[in-house]
Short mmCIF file of C-alpha atoms in Angstrom, two decimals:
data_model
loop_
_atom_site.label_atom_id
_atom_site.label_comp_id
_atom_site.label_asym_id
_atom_site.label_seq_id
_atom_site.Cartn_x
_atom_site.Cartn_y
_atom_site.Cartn_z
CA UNK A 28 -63.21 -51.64 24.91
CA UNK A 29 -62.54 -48.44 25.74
CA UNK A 30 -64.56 -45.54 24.26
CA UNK A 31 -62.93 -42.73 22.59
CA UNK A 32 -65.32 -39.33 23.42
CA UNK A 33 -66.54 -37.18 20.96
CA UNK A 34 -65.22 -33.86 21.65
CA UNK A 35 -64.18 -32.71 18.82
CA UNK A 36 -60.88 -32.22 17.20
CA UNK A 37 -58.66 -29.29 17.25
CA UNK A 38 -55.80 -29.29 14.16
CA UNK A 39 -57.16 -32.73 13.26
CA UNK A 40 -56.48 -34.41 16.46
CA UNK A 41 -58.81 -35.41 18.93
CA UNK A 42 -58.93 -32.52 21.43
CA UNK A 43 -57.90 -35.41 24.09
CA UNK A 44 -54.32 -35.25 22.78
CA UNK A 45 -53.86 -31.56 24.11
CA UNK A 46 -55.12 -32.41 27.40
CA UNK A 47 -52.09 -34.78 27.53
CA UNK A 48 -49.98 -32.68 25.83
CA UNK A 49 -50.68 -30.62 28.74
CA UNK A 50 -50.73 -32.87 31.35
CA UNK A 51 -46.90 -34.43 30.94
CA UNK A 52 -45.86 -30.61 30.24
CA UNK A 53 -46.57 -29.88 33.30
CA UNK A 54 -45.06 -32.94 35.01
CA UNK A 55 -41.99 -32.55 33.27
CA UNK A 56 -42.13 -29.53 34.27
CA UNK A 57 -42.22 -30.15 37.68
CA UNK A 58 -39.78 -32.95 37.75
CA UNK A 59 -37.02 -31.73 35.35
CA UNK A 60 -37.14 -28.02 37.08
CA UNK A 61 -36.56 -30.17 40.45
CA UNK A 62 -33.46 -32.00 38.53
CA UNK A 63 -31.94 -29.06 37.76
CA UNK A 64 -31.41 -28.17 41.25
CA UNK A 65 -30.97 -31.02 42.99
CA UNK A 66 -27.25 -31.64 42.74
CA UNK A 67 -26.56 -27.75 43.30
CA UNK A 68 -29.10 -28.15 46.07
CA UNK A 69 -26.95 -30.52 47.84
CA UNK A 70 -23.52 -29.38 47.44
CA UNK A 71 -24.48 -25.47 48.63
CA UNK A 72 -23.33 -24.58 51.73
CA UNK A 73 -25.50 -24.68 54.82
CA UNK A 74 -25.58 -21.48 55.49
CA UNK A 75 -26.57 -20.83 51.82
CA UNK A 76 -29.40 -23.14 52.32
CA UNK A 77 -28.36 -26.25 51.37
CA UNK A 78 -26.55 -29.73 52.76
CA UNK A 79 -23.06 -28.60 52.06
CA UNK A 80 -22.28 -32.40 51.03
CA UNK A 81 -19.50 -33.09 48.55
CA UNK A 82 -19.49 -34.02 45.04
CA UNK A 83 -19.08 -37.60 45.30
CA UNK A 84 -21.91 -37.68 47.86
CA UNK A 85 -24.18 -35.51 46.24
CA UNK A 86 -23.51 -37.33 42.43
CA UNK A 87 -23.80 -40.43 44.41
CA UNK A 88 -27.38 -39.65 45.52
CA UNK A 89 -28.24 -38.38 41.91
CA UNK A 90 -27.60 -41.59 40.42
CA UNK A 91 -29.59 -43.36 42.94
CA UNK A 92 -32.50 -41.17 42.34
CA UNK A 93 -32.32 -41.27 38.81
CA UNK A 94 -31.79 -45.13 38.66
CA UNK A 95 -35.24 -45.44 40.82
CA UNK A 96 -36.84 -43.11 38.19
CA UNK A 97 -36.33 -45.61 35.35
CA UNK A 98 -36.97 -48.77 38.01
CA UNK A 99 -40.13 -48.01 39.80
CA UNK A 100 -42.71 -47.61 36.25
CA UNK A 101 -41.86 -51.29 36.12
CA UNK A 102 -43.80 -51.77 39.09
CA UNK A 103 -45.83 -48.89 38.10
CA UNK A 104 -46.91 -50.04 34.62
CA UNK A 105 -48.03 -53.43 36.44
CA UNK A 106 -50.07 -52.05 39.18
CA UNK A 107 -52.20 -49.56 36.65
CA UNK A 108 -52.85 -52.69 33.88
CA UNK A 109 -53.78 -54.77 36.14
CA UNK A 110 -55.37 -53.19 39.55
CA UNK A 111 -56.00 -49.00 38.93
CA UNK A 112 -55.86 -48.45 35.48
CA UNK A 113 -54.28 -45.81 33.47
CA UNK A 114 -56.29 -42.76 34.85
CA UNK A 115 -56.11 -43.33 37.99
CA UNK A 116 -52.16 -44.08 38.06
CA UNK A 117 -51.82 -40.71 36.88
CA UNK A 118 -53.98 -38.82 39.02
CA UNK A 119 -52.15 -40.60 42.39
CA UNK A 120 -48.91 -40.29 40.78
CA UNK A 121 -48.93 -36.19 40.43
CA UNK A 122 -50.33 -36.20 44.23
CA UNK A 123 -47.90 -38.18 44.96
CA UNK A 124 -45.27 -36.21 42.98
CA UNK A 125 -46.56 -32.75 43.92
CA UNK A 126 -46.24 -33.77 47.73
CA UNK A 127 -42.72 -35.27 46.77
CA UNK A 128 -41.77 -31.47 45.73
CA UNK A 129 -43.45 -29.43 48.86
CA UNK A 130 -41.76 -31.61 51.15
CA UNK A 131 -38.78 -30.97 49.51
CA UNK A 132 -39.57 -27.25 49.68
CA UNK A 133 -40.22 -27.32 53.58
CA UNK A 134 -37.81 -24.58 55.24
CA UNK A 135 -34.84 -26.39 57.13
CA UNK A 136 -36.15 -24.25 59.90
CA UNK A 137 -39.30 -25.92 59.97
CA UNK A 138 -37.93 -29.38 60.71
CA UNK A 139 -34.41 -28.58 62.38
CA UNK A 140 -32.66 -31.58 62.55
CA UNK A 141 -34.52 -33.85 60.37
CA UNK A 142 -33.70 -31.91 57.16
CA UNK A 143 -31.88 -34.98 55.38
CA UNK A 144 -34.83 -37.37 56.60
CA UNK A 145 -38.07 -35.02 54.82
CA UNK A 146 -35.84 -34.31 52.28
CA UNK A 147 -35.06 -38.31 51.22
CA UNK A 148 -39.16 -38.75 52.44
CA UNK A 149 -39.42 -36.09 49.22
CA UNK A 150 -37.29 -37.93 47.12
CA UNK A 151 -39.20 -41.23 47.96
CA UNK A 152 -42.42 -39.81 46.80
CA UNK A 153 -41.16 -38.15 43.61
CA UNK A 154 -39.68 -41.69 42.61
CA UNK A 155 -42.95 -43.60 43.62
CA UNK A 156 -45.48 -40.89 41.73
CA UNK A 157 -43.31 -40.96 39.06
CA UNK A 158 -43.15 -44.80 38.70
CA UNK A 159 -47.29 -44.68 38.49
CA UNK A 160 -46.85 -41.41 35.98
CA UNK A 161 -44.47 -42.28 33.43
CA UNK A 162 -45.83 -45.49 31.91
CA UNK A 163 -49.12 -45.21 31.36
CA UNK A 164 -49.66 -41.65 29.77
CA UNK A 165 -48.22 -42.33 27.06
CA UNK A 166 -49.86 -45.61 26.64
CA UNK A 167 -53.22 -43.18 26.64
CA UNK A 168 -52.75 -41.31 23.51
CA UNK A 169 -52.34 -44.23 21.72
CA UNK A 170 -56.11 -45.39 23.01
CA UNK A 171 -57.45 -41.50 21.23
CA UNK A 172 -56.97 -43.01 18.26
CA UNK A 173 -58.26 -46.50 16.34
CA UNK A 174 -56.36 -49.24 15.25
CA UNK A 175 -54.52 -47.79 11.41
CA UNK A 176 -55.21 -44.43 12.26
CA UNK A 177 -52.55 -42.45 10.52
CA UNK A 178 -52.69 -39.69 12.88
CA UNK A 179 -51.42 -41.69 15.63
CA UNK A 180 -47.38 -40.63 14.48
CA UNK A 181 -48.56 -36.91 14.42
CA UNK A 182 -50.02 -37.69 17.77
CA UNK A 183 -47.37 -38.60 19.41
CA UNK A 184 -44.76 -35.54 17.82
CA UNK A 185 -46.89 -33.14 19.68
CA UNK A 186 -47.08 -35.04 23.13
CA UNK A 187 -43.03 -35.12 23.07
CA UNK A 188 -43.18 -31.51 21.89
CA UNK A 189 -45.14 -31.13 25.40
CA UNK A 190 -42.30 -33.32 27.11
CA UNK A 191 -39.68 -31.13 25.92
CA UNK A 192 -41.07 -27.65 26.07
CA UNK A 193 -41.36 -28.74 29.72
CA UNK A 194 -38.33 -29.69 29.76
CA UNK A 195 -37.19 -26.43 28.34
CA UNK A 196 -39.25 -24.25 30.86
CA UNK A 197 -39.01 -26.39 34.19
CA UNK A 198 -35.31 -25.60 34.99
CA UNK A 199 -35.74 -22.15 33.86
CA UNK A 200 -38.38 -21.25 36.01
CA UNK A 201 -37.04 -23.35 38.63
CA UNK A 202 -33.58 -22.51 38.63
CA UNK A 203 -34.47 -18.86 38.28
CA UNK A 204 -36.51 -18.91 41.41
CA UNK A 205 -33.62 -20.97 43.55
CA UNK A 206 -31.32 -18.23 42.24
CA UNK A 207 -33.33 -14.83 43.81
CA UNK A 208 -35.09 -16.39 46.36
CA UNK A 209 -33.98 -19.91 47.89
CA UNK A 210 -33.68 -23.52 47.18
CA UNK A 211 -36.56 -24.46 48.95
CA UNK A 212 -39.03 -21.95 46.51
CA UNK A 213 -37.29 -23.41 43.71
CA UNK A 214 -38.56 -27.32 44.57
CA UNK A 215 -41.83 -25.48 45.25
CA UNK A 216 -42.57 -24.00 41.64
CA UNK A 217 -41.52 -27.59 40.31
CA UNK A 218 -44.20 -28.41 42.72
CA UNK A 219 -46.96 -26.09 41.63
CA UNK A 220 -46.48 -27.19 37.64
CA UNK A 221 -46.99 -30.52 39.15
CA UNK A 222 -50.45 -29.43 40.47
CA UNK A 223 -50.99 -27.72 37.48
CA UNK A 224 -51.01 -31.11 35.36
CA UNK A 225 -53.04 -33.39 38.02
CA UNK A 226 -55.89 -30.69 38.32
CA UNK A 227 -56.07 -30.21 34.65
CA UNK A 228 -56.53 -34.19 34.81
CA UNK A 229 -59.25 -33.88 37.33
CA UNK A 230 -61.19 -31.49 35.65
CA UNK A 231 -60.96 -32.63 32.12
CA UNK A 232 -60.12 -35.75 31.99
CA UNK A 233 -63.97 -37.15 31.81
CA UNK A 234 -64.91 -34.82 29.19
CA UNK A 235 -61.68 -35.33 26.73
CA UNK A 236 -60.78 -38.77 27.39
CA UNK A 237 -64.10 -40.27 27.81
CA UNK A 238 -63.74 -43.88 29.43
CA UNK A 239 -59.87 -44.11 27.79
CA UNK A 240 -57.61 -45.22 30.55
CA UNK A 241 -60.45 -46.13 33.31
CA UNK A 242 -60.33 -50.45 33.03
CA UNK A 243 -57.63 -51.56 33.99
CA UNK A 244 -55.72 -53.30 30.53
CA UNK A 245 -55.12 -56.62 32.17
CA UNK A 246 -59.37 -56.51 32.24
CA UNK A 247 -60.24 -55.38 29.13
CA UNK A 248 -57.73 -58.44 27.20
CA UNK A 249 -59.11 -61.68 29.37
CA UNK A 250 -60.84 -62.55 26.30
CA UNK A 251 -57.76 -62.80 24.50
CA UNK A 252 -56.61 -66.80 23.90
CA UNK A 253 -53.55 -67.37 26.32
CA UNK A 254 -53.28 -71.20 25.28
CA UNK A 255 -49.72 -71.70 23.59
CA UNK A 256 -48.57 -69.52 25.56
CA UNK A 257 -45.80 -72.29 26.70
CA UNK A 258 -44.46 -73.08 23.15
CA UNK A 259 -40.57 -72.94 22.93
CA UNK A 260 -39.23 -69.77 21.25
CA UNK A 261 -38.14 -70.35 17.75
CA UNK A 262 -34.95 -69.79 16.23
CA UNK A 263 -35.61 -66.48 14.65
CA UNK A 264 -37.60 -65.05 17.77
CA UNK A 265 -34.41 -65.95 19.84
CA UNK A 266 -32.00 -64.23 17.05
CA UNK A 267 -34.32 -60.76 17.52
CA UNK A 268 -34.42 -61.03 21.59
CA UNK A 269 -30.13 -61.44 20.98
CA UNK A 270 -30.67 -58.02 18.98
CA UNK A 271 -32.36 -56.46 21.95
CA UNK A 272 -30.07 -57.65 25.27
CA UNK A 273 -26.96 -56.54 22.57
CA UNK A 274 -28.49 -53.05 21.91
CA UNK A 275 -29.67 -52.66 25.57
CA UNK A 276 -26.11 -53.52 26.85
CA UNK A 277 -24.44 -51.01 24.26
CA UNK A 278 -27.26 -48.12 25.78
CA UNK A 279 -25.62 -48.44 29.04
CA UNK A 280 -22.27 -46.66 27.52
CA UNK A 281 -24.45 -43.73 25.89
CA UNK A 282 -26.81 -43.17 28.79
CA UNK A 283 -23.98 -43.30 30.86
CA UNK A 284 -22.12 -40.61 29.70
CA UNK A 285 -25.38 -38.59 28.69
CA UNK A 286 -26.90 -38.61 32.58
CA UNK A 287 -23.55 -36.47 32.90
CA UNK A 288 -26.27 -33.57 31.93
CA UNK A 289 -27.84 -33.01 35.54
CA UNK A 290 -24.57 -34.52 37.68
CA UNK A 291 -20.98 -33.37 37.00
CA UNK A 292 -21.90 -30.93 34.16
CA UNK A 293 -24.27 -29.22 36.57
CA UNK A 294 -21.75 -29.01 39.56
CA UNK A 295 -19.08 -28.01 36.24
CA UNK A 296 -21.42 -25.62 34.88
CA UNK A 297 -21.74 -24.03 38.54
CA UNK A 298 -18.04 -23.86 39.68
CA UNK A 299 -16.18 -23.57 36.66
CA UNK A 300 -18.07 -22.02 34.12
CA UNK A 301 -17.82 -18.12 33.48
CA UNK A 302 -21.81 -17.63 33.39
CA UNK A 303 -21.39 -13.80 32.62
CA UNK A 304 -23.86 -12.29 29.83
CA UNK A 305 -24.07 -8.59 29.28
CA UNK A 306 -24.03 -8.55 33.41
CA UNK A 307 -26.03 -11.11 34.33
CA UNK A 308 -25.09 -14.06 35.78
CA UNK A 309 -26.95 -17.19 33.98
CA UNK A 310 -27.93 -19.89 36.76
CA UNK A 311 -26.18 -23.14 36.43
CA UNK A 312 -29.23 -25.10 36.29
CA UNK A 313 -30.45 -22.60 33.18
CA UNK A 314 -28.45 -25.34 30.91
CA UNK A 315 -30.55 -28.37 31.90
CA UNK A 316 -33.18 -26.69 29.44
CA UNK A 317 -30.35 -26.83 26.88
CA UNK A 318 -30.95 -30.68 25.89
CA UNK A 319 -35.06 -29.72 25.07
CA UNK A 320 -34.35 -26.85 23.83
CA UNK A 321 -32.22 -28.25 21.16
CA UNK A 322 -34.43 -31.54 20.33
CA UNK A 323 -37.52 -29.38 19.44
CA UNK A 324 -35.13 -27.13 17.34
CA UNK A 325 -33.12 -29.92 15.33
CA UNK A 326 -35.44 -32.84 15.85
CA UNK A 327 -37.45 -31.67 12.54
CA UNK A 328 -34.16 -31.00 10.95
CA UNK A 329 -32.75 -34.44 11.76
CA UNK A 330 -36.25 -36.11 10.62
CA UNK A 331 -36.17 -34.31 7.49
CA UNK A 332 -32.08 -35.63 6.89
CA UNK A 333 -33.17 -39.41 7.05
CA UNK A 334 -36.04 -38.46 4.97
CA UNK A 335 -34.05 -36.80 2.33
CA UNK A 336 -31.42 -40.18 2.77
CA UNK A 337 -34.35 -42.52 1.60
CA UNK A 338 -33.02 -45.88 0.84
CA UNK A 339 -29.75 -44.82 2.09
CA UNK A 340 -30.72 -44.05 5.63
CA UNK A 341 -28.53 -46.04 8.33
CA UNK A 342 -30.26 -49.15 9.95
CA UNK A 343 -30.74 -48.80 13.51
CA UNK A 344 -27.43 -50.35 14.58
CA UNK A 345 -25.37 -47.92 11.98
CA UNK A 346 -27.64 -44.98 14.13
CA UNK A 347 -26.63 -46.11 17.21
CA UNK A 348 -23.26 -45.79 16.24
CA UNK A 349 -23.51 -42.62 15.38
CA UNK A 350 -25.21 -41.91 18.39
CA UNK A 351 -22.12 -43.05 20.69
CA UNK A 352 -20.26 -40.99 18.16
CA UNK A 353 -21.80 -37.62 19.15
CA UNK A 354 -21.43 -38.71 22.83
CA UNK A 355 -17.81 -38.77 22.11
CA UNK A 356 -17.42 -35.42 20.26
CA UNK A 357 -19.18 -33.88 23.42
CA UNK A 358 -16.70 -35.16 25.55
CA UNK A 359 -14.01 -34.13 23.10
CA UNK A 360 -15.50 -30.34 23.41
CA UNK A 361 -14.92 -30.70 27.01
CA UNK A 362 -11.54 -31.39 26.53
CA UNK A 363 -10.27 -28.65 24.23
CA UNK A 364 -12.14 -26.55 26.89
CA UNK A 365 -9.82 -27.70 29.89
CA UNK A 366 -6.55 -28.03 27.69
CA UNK A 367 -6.93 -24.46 26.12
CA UNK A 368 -8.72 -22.68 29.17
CA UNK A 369 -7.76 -24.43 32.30
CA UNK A 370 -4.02 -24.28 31.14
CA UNK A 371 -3.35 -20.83 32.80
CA UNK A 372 -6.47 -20.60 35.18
CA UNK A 373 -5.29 -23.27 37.39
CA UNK A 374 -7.78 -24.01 40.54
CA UNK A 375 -9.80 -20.63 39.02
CA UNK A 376 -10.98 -22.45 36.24
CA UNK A 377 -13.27 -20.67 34.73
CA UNK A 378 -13.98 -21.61 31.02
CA UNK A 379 -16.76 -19.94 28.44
CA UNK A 380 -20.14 -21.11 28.31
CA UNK A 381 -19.76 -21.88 24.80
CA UNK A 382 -18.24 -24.89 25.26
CA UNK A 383 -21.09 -26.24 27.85
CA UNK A 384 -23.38 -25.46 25.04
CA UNK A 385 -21.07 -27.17 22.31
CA UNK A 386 -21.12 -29.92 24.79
CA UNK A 387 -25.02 -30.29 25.05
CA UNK A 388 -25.99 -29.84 21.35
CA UNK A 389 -23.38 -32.50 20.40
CA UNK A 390 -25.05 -35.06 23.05
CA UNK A 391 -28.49 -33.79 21.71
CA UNK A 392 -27.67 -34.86 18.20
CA UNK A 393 -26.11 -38.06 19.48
CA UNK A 394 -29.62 -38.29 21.30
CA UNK A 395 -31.73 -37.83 18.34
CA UNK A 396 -30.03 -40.83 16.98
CA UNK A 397 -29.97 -43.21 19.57
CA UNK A 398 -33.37 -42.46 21.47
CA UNK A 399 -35.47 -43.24 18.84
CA UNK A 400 -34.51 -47.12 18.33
CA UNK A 401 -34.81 -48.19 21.79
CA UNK A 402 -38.62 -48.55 22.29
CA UNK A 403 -39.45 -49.15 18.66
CA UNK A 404 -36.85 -51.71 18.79
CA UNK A 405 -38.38 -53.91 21.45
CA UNK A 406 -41.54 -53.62 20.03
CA UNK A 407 -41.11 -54.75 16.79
CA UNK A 408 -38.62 -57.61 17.75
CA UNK A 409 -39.81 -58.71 20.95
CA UNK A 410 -41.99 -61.89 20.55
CA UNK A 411 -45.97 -60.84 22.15
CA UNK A 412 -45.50 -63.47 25.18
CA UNK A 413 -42.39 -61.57 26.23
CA UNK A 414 -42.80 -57.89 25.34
CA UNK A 415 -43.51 -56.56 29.09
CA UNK A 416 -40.84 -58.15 29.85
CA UNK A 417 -38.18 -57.21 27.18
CA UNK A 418 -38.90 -53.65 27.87
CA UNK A 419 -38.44 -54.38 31.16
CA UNK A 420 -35.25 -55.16 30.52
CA UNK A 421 -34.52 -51.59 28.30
CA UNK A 422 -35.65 -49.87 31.26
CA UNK A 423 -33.66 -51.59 33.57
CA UNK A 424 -30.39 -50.79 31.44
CA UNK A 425 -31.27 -47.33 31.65
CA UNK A 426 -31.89 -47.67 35.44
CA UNK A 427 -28.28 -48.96 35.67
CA UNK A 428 -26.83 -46.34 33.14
CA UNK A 429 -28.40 -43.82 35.52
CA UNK A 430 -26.42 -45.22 38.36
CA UNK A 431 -23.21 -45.77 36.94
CA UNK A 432 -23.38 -41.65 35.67
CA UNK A 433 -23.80 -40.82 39.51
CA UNK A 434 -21.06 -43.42 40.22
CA UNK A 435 -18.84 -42.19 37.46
CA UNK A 436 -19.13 -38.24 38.23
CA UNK A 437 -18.66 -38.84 41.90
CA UNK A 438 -14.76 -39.48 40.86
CA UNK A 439 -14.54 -35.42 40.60
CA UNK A 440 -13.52 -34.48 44.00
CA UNK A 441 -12.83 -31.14 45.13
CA UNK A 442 -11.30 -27.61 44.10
CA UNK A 443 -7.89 -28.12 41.51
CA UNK A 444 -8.29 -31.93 41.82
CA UNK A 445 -11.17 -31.69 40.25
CA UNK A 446 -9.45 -30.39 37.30
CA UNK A 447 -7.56 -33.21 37.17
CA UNK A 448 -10.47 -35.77 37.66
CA UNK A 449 -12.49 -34.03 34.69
CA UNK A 450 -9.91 -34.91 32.63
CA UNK A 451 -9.82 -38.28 33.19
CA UNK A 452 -13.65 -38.38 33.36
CA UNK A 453 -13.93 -36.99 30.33
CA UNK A 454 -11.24 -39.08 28.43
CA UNK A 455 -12.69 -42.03 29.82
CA UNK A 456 -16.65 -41.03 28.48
CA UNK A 457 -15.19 -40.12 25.80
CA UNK A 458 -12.81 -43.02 24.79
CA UNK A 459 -15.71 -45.84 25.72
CA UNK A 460 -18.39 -43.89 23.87
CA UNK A 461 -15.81 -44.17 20.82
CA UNK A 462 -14.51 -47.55 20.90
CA UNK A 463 -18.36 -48.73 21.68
CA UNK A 464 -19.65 -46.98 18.50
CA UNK A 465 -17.05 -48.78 16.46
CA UNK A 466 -17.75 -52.13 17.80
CA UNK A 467 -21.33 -51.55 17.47
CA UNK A 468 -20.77 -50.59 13.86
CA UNK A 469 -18.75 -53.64 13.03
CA UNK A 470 -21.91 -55.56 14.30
CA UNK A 471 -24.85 -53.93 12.52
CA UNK A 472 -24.90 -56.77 9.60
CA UNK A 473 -25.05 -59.12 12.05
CA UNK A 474 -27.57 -57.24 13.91
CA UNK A 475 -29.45 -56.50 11.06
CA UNK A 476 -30.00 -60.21 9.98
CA UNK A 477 -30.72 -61.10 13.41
CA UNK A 478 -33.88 -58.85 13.16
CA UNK A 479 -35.07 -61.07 10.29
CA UNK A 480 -36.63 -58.72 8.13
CA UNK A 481 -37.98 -56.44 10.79
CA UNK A 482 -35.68 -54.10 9.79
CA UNK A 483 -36.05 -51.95 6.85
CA UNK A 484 -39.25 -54.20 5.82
CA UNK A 485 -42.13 -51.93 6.37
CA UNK A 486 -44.16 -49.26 4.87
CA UNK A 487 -42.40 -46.04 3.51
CA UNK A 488 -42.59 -43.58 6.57
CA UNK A 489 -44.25 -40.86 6.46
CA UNK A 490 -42.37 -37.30 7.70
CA UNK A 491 -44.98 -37.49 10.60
CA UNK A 492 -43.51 -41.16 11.53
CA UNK A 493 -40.05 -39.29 11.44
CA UNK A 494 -40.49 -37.04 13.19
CA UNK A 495 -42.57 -39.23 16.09
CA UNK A 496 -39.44 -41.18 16.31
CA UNK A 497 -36.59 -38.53 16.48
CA UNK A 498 -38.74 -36.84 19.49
CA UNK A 499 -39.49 -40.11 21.22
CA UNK A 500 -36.79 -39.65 23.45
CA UNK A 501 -35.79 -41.75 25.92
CA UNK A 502 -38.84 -42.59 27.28
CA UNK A 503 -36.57 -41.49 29.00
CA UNK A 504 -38.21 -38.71 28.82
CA UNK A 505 -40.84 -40.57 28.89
#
């Protein structure tokens, strides 16, 4: 078993939380002030510093990259339960990481004519750190706290108030630096809040976390009974797995259009955004922070609405709807900005800012619907034999929703095409993420008795619970 130290607490939580808390700040951090660049990164021209690739090239690349992200803690997650354990994942997934973003920050002079290959051997290290990162932290604060502790939901608001202040502050920082100095020192303060979290890890970790996270999990359960292991699934556990592959497929269309965020939106926030305030010009990547910056402001809010709802709150189907609904009114903004502003400005499109932000509140809310379900979901209807695998297959629809964004936004083209294409894009997000939330809507009674009492059938939450949930997002950000 592992022990849980006796530091002390600090606002009633074991002071091990804030280490965490910490810890995945940092990291996201680091890897969402490195997003926020990347796609601008790649379509700059060389002689601004970057690759001076395309759109479709440098979307296509994104969505690549972002697929591995959500593939490679599969492999991660396995290797740490049953060979390194959680600890030690961590601490060689930030080296690894960290090195991912120096390399990335090497000087094109430095290694003329093999830019493109240390920049993809960056890329290959951020998506294998990651992979041995993003599973098993979370699993950790979890361990701080005993089986029925009610603390645990309160736990896990402030780790995802970590993720998303991160979040917030790593394409900020990062974008600012890209903006006044280079590229290059941009990928290299991701880098040094990814140092930040693995030396605070290093130097902590012992004295916070005690032995939490050391044996490997596959060790610690071999007493566990693994006979009828083999018995055939019965008819209800089959009904709640049909719940899960139907929910999973319908994520696909929201995470789909919502990856938009650090792709098209990006390169449409850069070329065809009037970024203008007071005289300064607001970096494109400044509105990757938007998404965290609006969960930690109207997550509470939207906690406190299903709260307030009581027995009348949606089911998790009816949510998800809603979800796909906000994706659609974001894509709606987008077009009421090109119809009423790209009208007259032809291939000098440049439309107000408000709509980007109209745009990434509206996907926020839709977020703070959706995001929730997905993980809670497979754990309370997967059967125990097949819940590694089950959220397996989550993760790999998000994995494939990443790539199909990059594959999607890489229709955009160039200069007054693109106007054209953004349309089209956007009708097409939009009309999908519609016509899915209605379908999904006309399912959730069927859904709902597929779950077989899982849903609705529990304990009155607690605002704690509520709010755990609407920040639990994505594991994504996970």
């Amino acid at each position: 078993m592992n022990s849980v130290p006796k530091a002390g607490e600090f606002l009633g939580h074991p002071k091990g939380l804030f280490l965490l808390f910490g810890t995945e700040m940092w990291e996201r951090f680091g890897y969402y002030g490195m997003r926020a660049i990347l796609v601008l990164y790649l379509v700059a021209q060389v002689q601004n510093g970057g690759f001076g690739w395309n759109n479709a090239d440098a979307l296509s690349l994104y969505g690549t990259f972002t697929m591995a992200v959500y593939l490679t803690p599969l492999f991660g997650g396995w290797l740490a339960d049953n060979v390194l354990g959680q600890r030690k994942a961590i601490i060689i997934g930030g080296i690894l990481m960290a090195a991912g973003h120096f390399i990335m920050g090497i000087p094109h002079s430095i290694v003329a004519g093999q830019e493109v290959n240390v920049f993809y051997l960056g890329l290959a290290l951020l998506c294998i750190g990651n992979g041995l990162f993003k599973p098993n932290i979370s699993t950790m604060v979890g361990d701080l706290y005993q089986e029925g502790d009610k603390r645990r939901d309160g736990a896990f608001t402030i780790f995802y108030m970590g993720i998303n202040l991160g979040g917030a502050l790593g394409p900020l920082v990062a974008g600012y630096v890209a903006a006044v100095i280079n590229w290059q020192a941009g990928f290299i303060a991701a880098g040094i809040g990814m140092v930040i979290s693995v030396v605070m890890q290093l130097i902590l970790s012992q004295k916070y976390l005690g032995d939490i996270g050391k044996i490997p999990s596959a060790k610690l359960s071999q007493q566990m009974s693994d006979s009828a292991t083999k018995a055939p699934l019965t008819k209800q556990e089959k009904d709640r797995i049909r719940v899960i592959f139907t929910m999973s497929v319908f994520s696909i269309i929201f995470w789909m259009g919502f990856e938009q965020a650090g792709g098209l939106m990006n390169l449409f926030a850069n070329d065809y955004t009037n970024r203008m305030l007071m005289g300064f010009e607001i970096p494109a990547s400044w509105f990757q922070s938007l998404n965290s910056i609006f969960i930690i402001i109207f997550a509470p809010l939207v906690a406190m609405i299903w709260l307030k709802l009581d027995k009348k709150e949606p089911n998790s189907p009816v949510k998800f709807a809603i979800g796909l609904v906000f994706l659609a009114l974001g894509f709606l903004t987008m077009m009421l900005a090109l119809a009423t502003e790209g009208a007259e400005a032809g291939s000098t499109l440049q439309i107000s800012m408000i709509w980007l932000v109209l745009f990434y509140l509206f996907h926020t809310l839709g977020e703070l619907c959706l995001s929730p379900i997905g993980l809670s979901m497979v754990s309370k209807l997967a059967p125990l034999r097949l819940a590694s695998l089950l959220m397996g297959i989550w993760f790999l629809c998000t994995a494939v929703a990443n790539k199909l964004a990059g594959l999607v936004g890489s229709f955009i083209g160039e200069g007054q095409e693109a106007m054209n294409n953004a349309m089209s894009i956007f009708i097409g997000l939009g009309g999908v993420a519609l016509l899915s939330a209605v379908l999904m809507y006309l399912l959730s009674n069927k859904l709902v008795d597929w779950m077989h009492g899982a849903e609705g059938n529990h304990e009155p939450h607690t605002q704690e619970h509520y709010l755990a949930e609407e920040l639990e997002v994505s594991a994504e950000k996970q």
